[in-house]
Coordinates of N, CA and C in Angstrom, one line a residue:
M1 N 155.4 84.8 132.0 CA 156.0 85.1 130.6 C 155.1 84.4 130.1
Q2 N 154.9 85.2 128.6 CA 153.6 84.6 127.9 C 153.9 84.3 126.5
A3 N 153.3 83.0 126.3 CA 154.3 82.3 124.8 C 153.5 83.2 123.5
I4 N 153.5 83.9 123.4 CA 153.8 83.8 122.3 C 154.3 83.7 120.4
R5 N 153.2 83.8 120.1 CA 153.7 83.2 118.1 C 153.3 84.1 117.0
Y6 N 154.7 84.4 116.2 CA 154.2 85.6 116.0 C 154.6 83.9 114.0
L7 N 153.2 84.7 113.8 CA 153.9 83.8 111.6 C 153.3 84.9 111.1
A8 N 154.4 84.9 109.6 CA 154.4 85.2 108.7 C 154.0 86.5 108.5
S9 N 154.2 87.7 108.5 CA 153.7 89.0 108.6 C 153.3 89.7 107.2
P10 N 152.2 89.2 107.0 CA 152.0 90.7 105.4 C 152.7 91.9 105.6
T11 N 152.5 92.4 104.7 CA 152.5 94.1 104.3 C 151.5 94.9 103.9
L12 N 151.1 96.0 104.9 CA 150.0 96.7 104.4 C 150.1 98.1 103.3
S13 N 150.4 98.0 103.2 CA 150.3 99.5 102.5 C 148.8 101.1 102.1
C14 N 148.7 101.4 102.6 CA 147.7 102.6 102.8 C 147.6 103.8 102.0
A15 N 147.5 105.1 101.3 CA 147.5 106.0 101.3 C 147.1 107.3 102.1
N16 N 147.7 108.4 102.7 CA 147.5 108.8 103.9 C 147.0 110.1 102.8
A17 N 145.8 110.8 102.8 CA 145.1 111.5 101.7 C 146.1 113.0 102.4
A18 N 146.2 113.6 101.7 CA 146.6 115.2 101.1 C 145.8 116.4 101.9
A19 N 146.7 117.8 102.2 CA 145.6 118.5 102.2 C 145.0 119.2 100.7
P20 N 143.6 119.3 100.7 CA 143.9 119.5 99.4 C 144.2 120.6 98.8
G21 N 144.6 120.3 97.6 CA 145.4 121.0 96.3 C 146.3 121.6 96.4
S22 N 147.7 120.2 97.4 CA 148.5 120.2 97.8 C 149.9 119.2 97.2
G23 N 148.2 118.3 96.5 CA 149.0 117.3 95.5 C 150.2 115.9 95.6
T24 N 150.2 116.5 97.4 CA 151.3 115.4 97.5 C 150.0 114.7 98.4
G25 N 150.6 113.3 98.6 CA 150.2 112.2 99.7 C 151.5 111.4 100.2
Q26 N 151.2 110.8 101.9 CA 152.0 109.7 102.0 C 151.8 108.8 102.1
T27 N 153.0 107.1 101.5 CA 152.0 106.3 101.8 C 153.2 105.8 103.1
L28 N 152.0 104.9 103.9 CA 152.3 104.6 104.9 C 152.5 103.1 105.0
T29 N 153.8 102.7 104.9 CA 153.7 100.8 105.4 C 153.9 100.1 107.0
V30 N 152.0 99.5 106.6 CA 152.9 98.9 108.1 C 153.0 97.4 108.2
R31 N 153.7 96.7 109.1 CA 153.7 95.3 109.2 C 152.8 94.7 109.9
L32 N 151.7 93.8 109.8 CA 151.0 93.1 110.5 C 151.5 91.9 110.7
L33 N 151.0 91.7 112.4 CA 152.1 89.8 112.7 C 150.6 89.4 113.7
N34 N 150.4 88.5 113.3 CA 149.5 87.5 113.4 C 149.9 86.6 114.8
V35 N 149.4 87.3 115.1 CA 149.4 87.1 117.1 C 148.3 85.9 117.3
V36 N 149.7 84.7 117.5 CA 148.0 83.4 118.1 C 148.2 83.3 119.5
A37 N 146.5 82.8 120.0 CA 145.9 82.9 121.1 C 145.2 81.9 121.3
V38 N 144.7 81.7 122.6 CA 143.7 80.4 122.5 C 142.1 80.8 122.7
A39 N 140.5 80.5 122.1 CA 139.9 81.0 122.3 C 139.1 79.8 123.4
R40 N 138.3 80.4 124.3 CA 137.8 79.4 124.9 C 136.3 80.7 125.1
F41 N 135.5 78.9 124.8 CA 133.9 78.7 124.9 C 133.4 78.0 125.5
V42 N 132.8 78.4 126.1 CA 131.7 77.7 127.1 C 130.5 78.1 127.7
L43 N 129.4 76.8 128.3 CA 127.9 76.6 127.8 C 127.3 75.8 128.8
W44 N 126.5 76.6 129.7 CA 126.3 75.7 130.8 C 124.1 75.7 130.8
N45 N 124.1 74.4 130.6 CA 122.3 74.5 130.0 C 122.3 74.2 132.0
L46 N 121.5 75.7 132.5 CA 121.1 75.4 133.8 C 119.7 74.8 133.6
G47 N 119.0 74.4 133.5 CA 117.2 74.0 132.8 C 118.0 73.1 134.8
D48 N 118.8 72.3 134.4 CA 118.1 70.8 135.2 C 119.1 71.0 136.8
S49 N 119.5 72.2 136.9 CA 120.5 72.6 138.0 C 119.4 73.4 139.1
L50 N 119.7 73.1 140.0 CA 119.1 73.6 141.4 C 118.9 74.7 141.4
A51 N 120.1 76.0 140.7 CA 120.8 77.5 141.5 C 119.8 77.8 140.0
S52 N 119.4 79.4 140.4 CA 119.3 79.9 139.4 C 120.2 81.0 138.6
L53 N 120.1 81.5 137.8 CA 120.5 82.5 136.7 C 121.4 83.4 137.9
A54 N 120.6 84.0 138.7 CA 121.0 84.9 139.6 C 121.8 84.4 140.7
D55 N 121.7 83.2 140.8 CA 122.6 82.7 142.7 C 123.8 82.4 141.4
V56 N 124.0 81.9 140.3 CA 125.1 82.1 139.8 C 125.9 83.2 139.7
R57 N 124.8 84.6 138.5 CA 125.4 85.3 138.6 C 127.0 86.0 139.2
A58 N 125.9 86.0 140.9 CA 126.7 86.1 141.9 C 128.0 85.2 142.3
E59 N 128.2 84.6 141.5 CA 129.7 83.8 142.1 C 130.2 83.9 141.1
L60 N 130.3 84.8 139.8 CA 131.0 84.7 138.3 C 132.6 85.4 138.4
P61 N 133.6 84.8 138.6 CA 134.7 85.2 139.1 C 135.0 86.4 137.3
Y62 N 135.5 87.3 137.7 CA 135.5 88.8 136.8 C 136.9 88.7 136.4
V63 N 137.5 88.3 135.4 CA 138.8 88.1 135.2 C 138.4 89.1 133.8
E64 N 140.1 89.9 133.9 CA 139.9 90.6 132.3 C 139.7 90.0 130.7
N65 N 140.9 88.3 130.8 CA 140.1 88.0 129.4 C 139.3 87.5 129.1
E66 N 138.1 87.2 130.2 CA 136.6 86.3 130.1 C 135.5 87.1 130.4
T67 N 134.5 86.9 129.3 CA 133.0 87.7 128.6 C 132.2 86.4 129.5
W68 N 131.4 87.0 130.4 CA 130.3 86.0 130.7 C 128.9 86.6 130.1
F69 N 128.2 85.9 129.4 CA 126.6 86.4 128.6 C 126.0 85.2 129.4
S70 N 124.9 85.3 129.5 CA 123.1 84.7 129.9 C 122.1 84.9 128.8
D71 N 121.7 83.8 128.8 CA 120.2 83.6 128.2 C 119.2 82.8 129.1
E72 N 118.3 83.5 130.0 CA 117.5 83.9 130.7 C 115.8 83.1 130.1
F73 N 115.8 83.3 128.7 CA 114.0 82.8 128.1 C 115.4 81.0 128.0
G74 N 116.3 80.6 127.6 CA 116.5 79.3 127.8 C 117.5 78.7 128.5
D75 N 117.7 79.5 130.4 CA 118.4 79.9 131.0 C 119.6 78.8 130.5
R76 N 120.0 80.0 130.4 CA 121.6 78.9 129.0 C 122.7 80.0 130.0
L77 N 124.3 79.6 129.9 CA 125.3 80.9 130.8 C 126.3 80.2 130.3
G78 N 127.0 81.2 129.5 CA 128.5 81.5 129.0 C 129.2 81.8 129.3
S79 N 130.6 81.7 128.7 CA 131.7 82.8 128.6 C 132.5 82.7 127.6
F80 N 133.4 83.6 127.1 CA 134.0 83.8 126.4 C 135.0 84.3 126.4
A81 N 136.8 83.2 126.4 CA 137.6 83.6 127.2 C 138.7 83.6 125.8
I82 N 140.1 84.7 126.1 CA 141.1 84.3 125.2 C 142.2 84.2 126.2
F83 N 143.0 83.6 125.9 CA 144.3 82.9 126.8 C 145.7 82.6 126.1
P84 N 147.0 83.1 126.4 CA 147.9 83.2 125.7 C 148.6 81.7 125.0
D85 N 147.9 80.8 125.9 CA 148.1 79.4 125.2 C 147.0 78.0 125.7
A86 N 147.4 76.6 125.3 CA 146.5 76.3 125.5 C 146.5 76.0 127.4
A87 N 147.7 75.7 127.4 CA 147.1 75.5 128.7 C 146.6 75.9 129.5
A88 N 146.9 77.5 129.3 CA 146.0 78.4 130.4 C 145.0 78.1 130.1
A89 N 144.1 78.2 128.7 CA 142.7 77.6 128.8 C 142.4 76.7 129.5
A90 N 143.1 75.6 129.4 CA 142.8 73.9 130.2 C 143.3 74.2 132.2
E91 N 143.0 75.8 132.8 CA 142.5 76.1 133.9 C 141.8 75.0 134.4
P92 N 141.3 74.4 135.6 CA 139.9 74.4 135.5 C 139.0 75.6 136.0
F93 N 138.0 75.5 136.0 CA 136.9 76.6 135.9 C 137.3 76.6 138.1
P94 N 136.9 77.5 138.5 CA 136.1 77.7 140.0 C 135.6 77.5 140.4
Q95 N 135.8 76.7 141.7 CA 135.2 75.2 142.7 C 134.3 75.6 142.6
R96 N 134.0 77.2 143.9 CA 133.0 77.8 144.2 C 131.6 78.0 142.8
L97 N 131.9 78.2 141.6 CA 131.0 78.0 140.3 C 130.6 76.5 140.4
R98 N 131.0 75.6 140.2 CA 131.4 74.5 139.8 C 129.8 74.0 141.2
E99 N 130.1 74.0 142.4 CA 129.1 74.0 143.6 C 127.7 74.2 143.5
V100 N 128.1 76.3 143.1 CA 126.5 75.9 143.3 C 125.4 75.7 141.5
I101 N 126.1 75.6 140.7 CA 125.8 74.9 139.2 C 125.5 73.4 139.8
G102 N 126.5 73.0 140.1 CA 126.1 71.5 140.8 C 126.5 70.5 139.3
K103 N 127.3 71.3 138.3 CA 128.0 69.8 137.3 C 128.9 71.2 136.4
D104 N 129.6 70.1 135.3 CA 130.7 70.9 134.7 C 130.4 71.6 133.7
P105 N 130.9 72.5 132.6 CA 129.9 73.0 131.7 C 129.7 71.9 130.9
D106 N 127.9 71.8 129.6 CA 127.8 71.1 128.8 C 128.5 71.2 128.0
L107 N 128.7 72.0 127.7 CA 129.7 72.2 126.5 C 131.4 73.9 127.1
V108 N 132.7 72.7 125.9 CA 133.9 73.3 126.5 C 134.5 73.5 125.1
E109 N 134.9 74.8 124.8 CA 135.3 74.3 123.1 C 136.7 75.3 122.9
I110 N 137.8 74.3 122.6 CA 139.0 75.6 122.2 C 139.5 75.8 121.3
F111 N 139.9 76.9 120.4 CA 139.9 77.3 119.2 C 141.0 78.3 119.5
D112 N 141.9 77.7 117.9 CA 142.9 78.9 117.7 C 142.9 80.4 117.8
V113 N 143.1 81.1 117.7 CA 142.8 82.7 117.5 C 144.2 83.1 116.5
E114 N 143.4 83.3 115.9 CA 144.8 83.2 114.1 C 144.7 85.2 114.3

């Protein structure tokens, strides 16, 4: 079960335009909920790795909550992922990815998503 925290929710009102000449419009009120999650930003510098970017790409785990990005010129690879809580974001990276790259990420940053 996901742990989602709802914070104070402001109200947003907007006018819905009516048909021209009708002289009426509807006002829609929507409650905005601030769903809090955790974002993880990870970056590897592959310059000191024996693996090429192509080698690493073949081993990337593709999951719904994670996006991978690379910079071939700078020889860097990273990911941005959203997790329901800090415990999920702290899960270890796949062992096979560590074996191919030969090291842990150079940078791991955790952010609150508000």
